[in-house]
C-alpha positions in Angstrom: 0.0 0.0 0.0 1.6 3.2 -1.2 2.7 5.4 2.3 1.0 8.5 0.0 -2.6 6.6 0.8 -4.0 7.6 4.3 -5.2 4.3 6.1 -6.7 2.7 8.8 -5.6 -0.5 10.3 -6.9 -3.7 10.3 -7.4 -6.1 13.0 -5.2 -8.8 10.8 -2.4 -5.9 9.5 -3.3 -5.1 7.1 -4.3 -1.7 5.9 -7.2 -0.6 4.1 -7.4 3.5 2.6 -9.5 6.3 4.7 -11.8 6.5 1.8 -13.3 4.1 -0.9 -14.5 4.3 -4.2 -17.6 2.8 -4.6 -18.8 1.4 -7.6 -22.7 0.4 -7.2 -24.7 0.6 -10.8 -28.3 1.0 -10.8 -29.8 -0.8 -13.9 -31.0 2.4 -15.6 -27.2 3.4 -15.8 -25.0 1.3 -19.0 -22.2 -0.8 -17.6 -20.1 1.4 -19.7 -20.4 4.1 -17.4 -19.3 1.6 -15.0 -16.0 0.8 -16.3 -15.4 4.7 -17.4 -16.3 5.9 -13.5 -13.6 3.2 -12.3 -10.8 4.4 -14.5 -11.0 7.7 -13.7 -11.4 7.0 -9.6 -8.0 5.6 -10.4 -6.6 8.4 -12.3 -7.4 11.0 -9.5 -5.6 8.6 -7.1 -8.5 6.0 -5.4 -6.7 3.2 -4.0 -9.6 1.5 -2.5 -12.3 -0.1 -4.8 -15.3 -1.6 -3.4 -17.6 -3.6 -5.6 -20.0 -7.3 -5.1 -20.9 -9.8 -7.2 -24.8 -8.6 -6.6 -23.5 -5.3 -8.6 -22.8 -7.1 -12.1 -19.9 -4.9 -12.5 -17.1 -6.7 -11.4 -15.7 -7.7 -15.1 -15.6 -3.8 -15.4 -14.2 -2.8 -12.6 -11.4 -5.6 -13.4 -10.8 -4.1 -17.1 -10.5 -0.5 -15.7 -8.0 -2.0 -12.9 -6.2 -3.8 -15.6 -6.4 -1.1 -18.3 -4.2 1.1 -15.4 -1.5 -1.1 -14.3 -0.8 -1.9 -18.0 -0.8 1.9 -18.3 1.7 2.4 -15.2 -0.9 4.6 -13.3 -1.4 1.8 -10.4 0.5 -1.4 -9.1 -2.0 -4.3 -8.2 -0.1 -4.1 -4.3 -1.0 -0.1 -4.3 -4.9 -1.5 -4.5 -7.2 -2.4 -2.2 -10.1 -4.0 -4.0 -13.0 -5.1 -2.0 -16.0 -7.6 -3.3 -18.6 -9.2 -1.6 -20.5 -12.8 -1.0 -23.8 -12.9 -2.3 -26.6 -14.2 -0.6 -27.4 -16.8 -2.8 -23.9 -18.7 -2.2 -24.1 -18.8 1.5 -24.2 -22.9 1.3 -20.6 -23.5 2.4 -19.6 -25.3 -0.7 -20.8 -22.2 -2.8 -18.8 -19.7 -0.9 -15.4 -21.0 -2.5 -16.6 -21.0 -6.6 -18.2 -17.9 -5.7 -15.2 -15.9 -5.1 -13.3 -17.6 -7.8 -16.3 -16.5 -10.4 -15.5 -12.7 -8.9 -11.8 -13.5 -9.0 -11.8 -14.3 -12.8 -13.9 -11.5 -13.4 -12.5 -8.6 -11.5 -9.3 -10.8 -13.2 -7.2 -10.7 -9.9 -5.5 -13.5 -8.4 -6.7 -12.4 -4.8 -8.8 -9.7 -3.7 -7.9 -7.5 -0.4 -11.3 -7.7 1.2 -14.2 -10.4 1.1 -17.1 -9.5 2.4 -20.8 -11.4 3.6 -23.1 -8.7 1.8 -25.6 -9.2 4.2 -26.7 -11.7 7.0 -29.6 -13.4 5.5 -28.9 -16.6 3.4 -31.6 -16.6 0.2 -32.1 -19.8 -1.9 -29.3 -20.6 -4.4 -30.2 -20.9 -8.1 -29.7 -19.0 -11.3 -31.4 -16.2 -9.7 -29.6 -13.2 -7.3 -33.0 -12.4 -6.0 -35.3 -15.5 -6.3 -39.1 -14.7 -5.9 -42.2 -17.1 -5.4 -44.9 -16.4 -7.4 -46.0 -13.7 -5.1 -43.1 -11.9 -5.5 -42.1 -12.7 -2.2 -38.2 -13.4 -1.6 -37.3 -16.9 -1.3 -34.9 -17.2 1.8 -32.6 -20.0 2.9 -31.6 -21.5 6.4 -28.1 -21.7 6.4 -26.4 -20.4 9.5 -23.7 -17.6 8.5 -21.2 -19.2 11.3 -20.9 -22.3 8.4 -20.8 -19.7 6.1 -18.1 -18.0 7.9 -15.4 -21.0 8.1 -15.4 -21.1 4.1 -14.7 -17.3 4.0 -11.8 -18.3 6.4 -10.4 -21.5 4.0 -10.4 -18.9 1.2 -8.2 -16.8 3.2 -6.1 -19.6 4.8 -5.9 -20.4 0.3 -4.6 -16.9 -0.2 -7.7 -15.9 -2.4 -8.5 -13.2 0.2 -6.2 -11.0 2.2 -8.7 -10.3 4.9 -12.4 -11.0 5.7 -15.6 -9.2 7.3 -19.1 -8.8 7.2 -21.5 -6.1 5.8 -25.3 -5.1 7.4 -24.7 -7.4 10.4 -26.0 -5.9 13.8 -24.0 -6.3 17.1 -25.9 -9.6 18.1 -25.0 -11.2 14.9 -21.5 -10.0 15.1 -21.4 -11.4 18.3 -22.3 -15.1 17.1 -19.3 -14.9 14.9 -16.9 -13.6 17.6 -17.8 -16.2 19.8 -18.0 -19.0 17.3 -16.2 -22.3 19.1 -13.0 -22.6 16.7 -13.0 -18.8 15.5 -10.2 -18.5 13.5 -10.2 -14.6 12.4 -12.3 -11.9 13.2 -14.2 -10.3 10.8 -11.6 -6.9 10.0 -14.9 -4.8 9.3 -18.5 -4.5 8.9 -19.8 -2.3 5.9 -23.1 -0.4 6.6 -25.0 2.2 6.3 -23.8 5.5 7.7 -24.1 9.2 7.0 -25.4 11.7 8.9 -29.3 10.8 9.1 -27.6 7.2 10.4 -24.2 7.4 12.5 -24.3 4.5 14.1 -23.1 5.5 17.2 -23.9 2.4 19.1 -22.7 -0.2 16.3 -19.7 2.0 16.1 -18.7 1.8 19.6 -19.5 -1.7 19.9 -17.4 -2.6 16.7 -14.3 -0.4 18.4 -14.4 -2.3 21.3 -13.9 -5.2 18.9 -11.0 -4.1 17.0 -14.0 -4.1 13.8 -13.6 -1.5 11.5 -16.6 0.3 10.4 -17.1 1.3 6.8 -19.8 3.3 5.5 -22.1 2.9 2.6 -24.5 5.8 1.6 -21.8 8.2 2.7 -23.3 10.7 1.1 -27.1 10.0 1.6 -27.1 7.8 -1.2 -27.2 8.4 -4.7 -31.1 8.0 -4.2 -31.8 5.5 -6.9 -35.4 4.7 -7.4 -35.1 1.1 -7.7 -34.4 1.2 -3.6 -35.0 4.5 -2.2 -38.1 6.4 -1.2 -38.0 9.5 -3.4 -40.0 11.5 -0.8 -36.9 10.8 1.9 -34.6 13.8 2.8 -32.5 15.1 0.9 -29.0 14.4 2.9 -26.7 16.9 0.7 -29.5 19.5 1.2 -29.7 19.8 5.4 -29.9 23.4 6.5 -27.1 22.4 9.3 -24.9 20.5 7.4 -25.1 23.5 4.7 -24.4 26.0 7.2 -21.5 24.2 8.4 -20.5 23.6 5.0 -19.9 27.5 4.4 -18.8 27.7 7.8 -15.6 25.8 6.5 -15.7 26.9 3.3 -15.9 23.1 1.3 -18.8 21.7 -0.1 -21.7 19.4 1.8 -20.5 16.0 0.6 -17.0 16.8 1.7 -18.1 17.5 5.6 -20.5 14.5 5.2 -16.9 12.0 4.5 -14.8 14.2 6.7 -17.3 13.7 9.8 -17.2 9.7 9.0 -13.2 9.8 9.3 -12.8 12.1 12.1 -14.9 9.0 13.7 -13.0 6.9 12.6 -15.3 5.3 10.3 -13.6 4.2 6.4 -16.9 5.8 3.8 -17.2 5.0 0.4 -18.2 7.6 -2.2 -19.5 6.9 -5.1 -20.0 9.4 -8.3 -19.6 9.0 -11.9 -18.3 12.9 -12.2 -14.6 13.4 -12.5 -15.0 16.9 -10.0 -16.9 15.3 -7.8 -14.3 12.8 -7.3 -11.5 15.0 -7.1 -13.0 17.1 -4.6 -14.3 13.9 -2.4 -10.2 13.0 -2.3 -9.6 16.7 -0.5 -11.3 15.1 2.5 -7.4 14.4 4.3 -6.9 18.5 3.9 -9.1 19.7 6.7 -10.1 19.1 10.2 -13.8 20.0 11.4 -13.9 21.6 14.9 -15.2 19.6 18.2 -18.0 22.3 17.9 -18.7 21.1 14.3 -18.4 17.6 14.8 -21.0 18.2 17.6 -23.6 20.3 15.4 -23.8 17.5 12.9 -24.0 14.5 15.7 -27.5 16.5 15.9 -28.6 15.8 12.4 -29.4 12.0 13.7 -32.5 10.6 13.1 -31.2 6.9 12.8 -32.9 6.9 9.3 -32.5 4.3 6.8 -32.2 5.3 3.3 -31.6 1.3 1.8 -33.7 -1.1 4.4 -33.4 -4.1 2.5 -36.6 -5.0 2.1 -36.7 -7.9 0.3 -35.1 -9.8 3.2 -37.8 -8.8 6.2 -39.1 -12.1 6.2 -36.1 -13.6 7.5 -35.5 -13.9 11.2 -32.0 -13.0 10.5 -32.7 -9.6 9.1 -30.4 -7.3 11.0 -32.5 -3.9 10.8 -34.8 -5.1 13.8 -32.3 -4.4 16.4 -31.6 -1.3 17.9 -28.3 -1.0 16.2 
């Protein structure tokens, strides 16, 4: 990892960059853009790509990855590329072929970071969201500890550099921690967190843990219809976080990342604008005030922009607890 890149600290050594570059598509949006977006996140100087199987992109994320080491812009040990375990492949002989499938398509020999996208097992099939004739989800029973020992062969394999979780609350993190014959610790779980949602509790329990926190929906999403109420806030637009924005002279989305990492908290911004992502990267170049950071602890209403609801069936879905 280049010393240029400021990191965090994982719980297994290694070290994963402040801020990510997320790379979520909605299906309105051409996979073209996809693979454009990544290159340029690593011409402005993102280090740390976070993608999933469940996002269909992975084969363009690896051409823009490849495209730039042939080109001299990046080394593959400079990256730190993140994908995730669908729900469908929780079965524990699934887990293995499914990270080889993302392997040959982000066309990397191991990734930095393998993630469980969330803690709810569906049924396995042709399908990444399988539905009964209803339309109702059609969930599976495995238990995500068994899951869990596969993600830790893949590691033990050297497919994986380190392993965590994503959209698991504390009680389910727990399970793992305490899991007779534990071998790691998830490094991080990846949720979401922004303003509207800090995650105070789920932060301080995951610190106590040596778990880093990363954040999805940074920014208040990019509020894409296919999974976001298009009457919900506006994030960006809060009078507070506005004020505070001029206060400092930088924009909104730039005090939303910089309040994450004065938390200690890794976010993930996404765009697919050039400016947008140079300016996201001027997060490192200013410090908010203890008065700031304590204004915009106020803008919590623990609201969920991205509730998953095509798992709330399951008694594993995470979003009943408290945090």
């Amino acid at each position: 990892m280049s010393s240029k890149q400021h990191c965090v600290k994982l719980n297994d050594g290694h070290l994963i960059p402040a801020l990510g570059f997320g790379t979520y598509k909605p299906k309105e949006v051409p996979k073209s853009k996809s693979l454009e977006a990544a290159c340029l996140a690593l011409d402005v100087g993102y280090r740390h790509v976070d993608t999933a199987y469940a996002y269909q992109v992975e084969e363009e994320i690896g051409q823009a990855i490849q495209s730039k080491i042939k080109a001299g812009v990046v080394k593959r040990e400079d990256l730190f590329v993140t994908t995730k375990l669908w729900c469908t492949c929780f079965r524990p002989e699934l887990v293995k072929p499914a990270l080889e499938k993302s392997l040959k398509k982000l066309q990397l020999d191991y990734v930095d970071l393998y993630i469980m996208h969330y803690p709810v097992p569906m049924k396995s099939g042709d399908n990444d969201f399988p539905v009964n004739e209803q339309g109702k989800s059609l969930l599976d029973t495995v238990d995500f500890c068994d899951t869990w020992e596969r993600l830790e062969e893949c590691k033990d394999a050297g497919l994986v550099k380190s392993i965590g979780v994503s959209n698991f609350n504390h009680r389910q993190l727990e399970r793992i921690l305490n899991k007779p014959g534990l071998k790691y610790k998830p490094v991080c779980n990846q949720v979401e967190c922004h303003l509207y949602l800090n995650q105070r509790k789920l932060l301080d329990y995951c610190e106590s843990k040596d778990i880093v926190l990363v954040a999805y929906g940074a920014l208040g999403t990019q509020r894409y219809k296919e999974w976001v109420d298009q009457n919900s806030p506006v994030l960006l637009n809060d009078p507070v976080l506005c004020d505070v924005a001029k206060k400092n002279k930088r924009s909104p989305a730039l005090i939303a990342l910089r309040y994450l990492i004065q938390r200690g908290i890794v976010p993930l911004a996404q765009s697919f604008k050039e400016n947008e992502m140079r300016e996201n990267l001027q997060v490192f170049g200013f410090q908010l005030s203890p008065e700031d950071m304590k204004t915009l602890d106020g803008l919590n209403k623990n609201f969920r922009y991205l509730p998953a609801e095509f798992l709330v069936d399951h008694p594993e879905y995470p979003f009943v607890e408290e945090y």
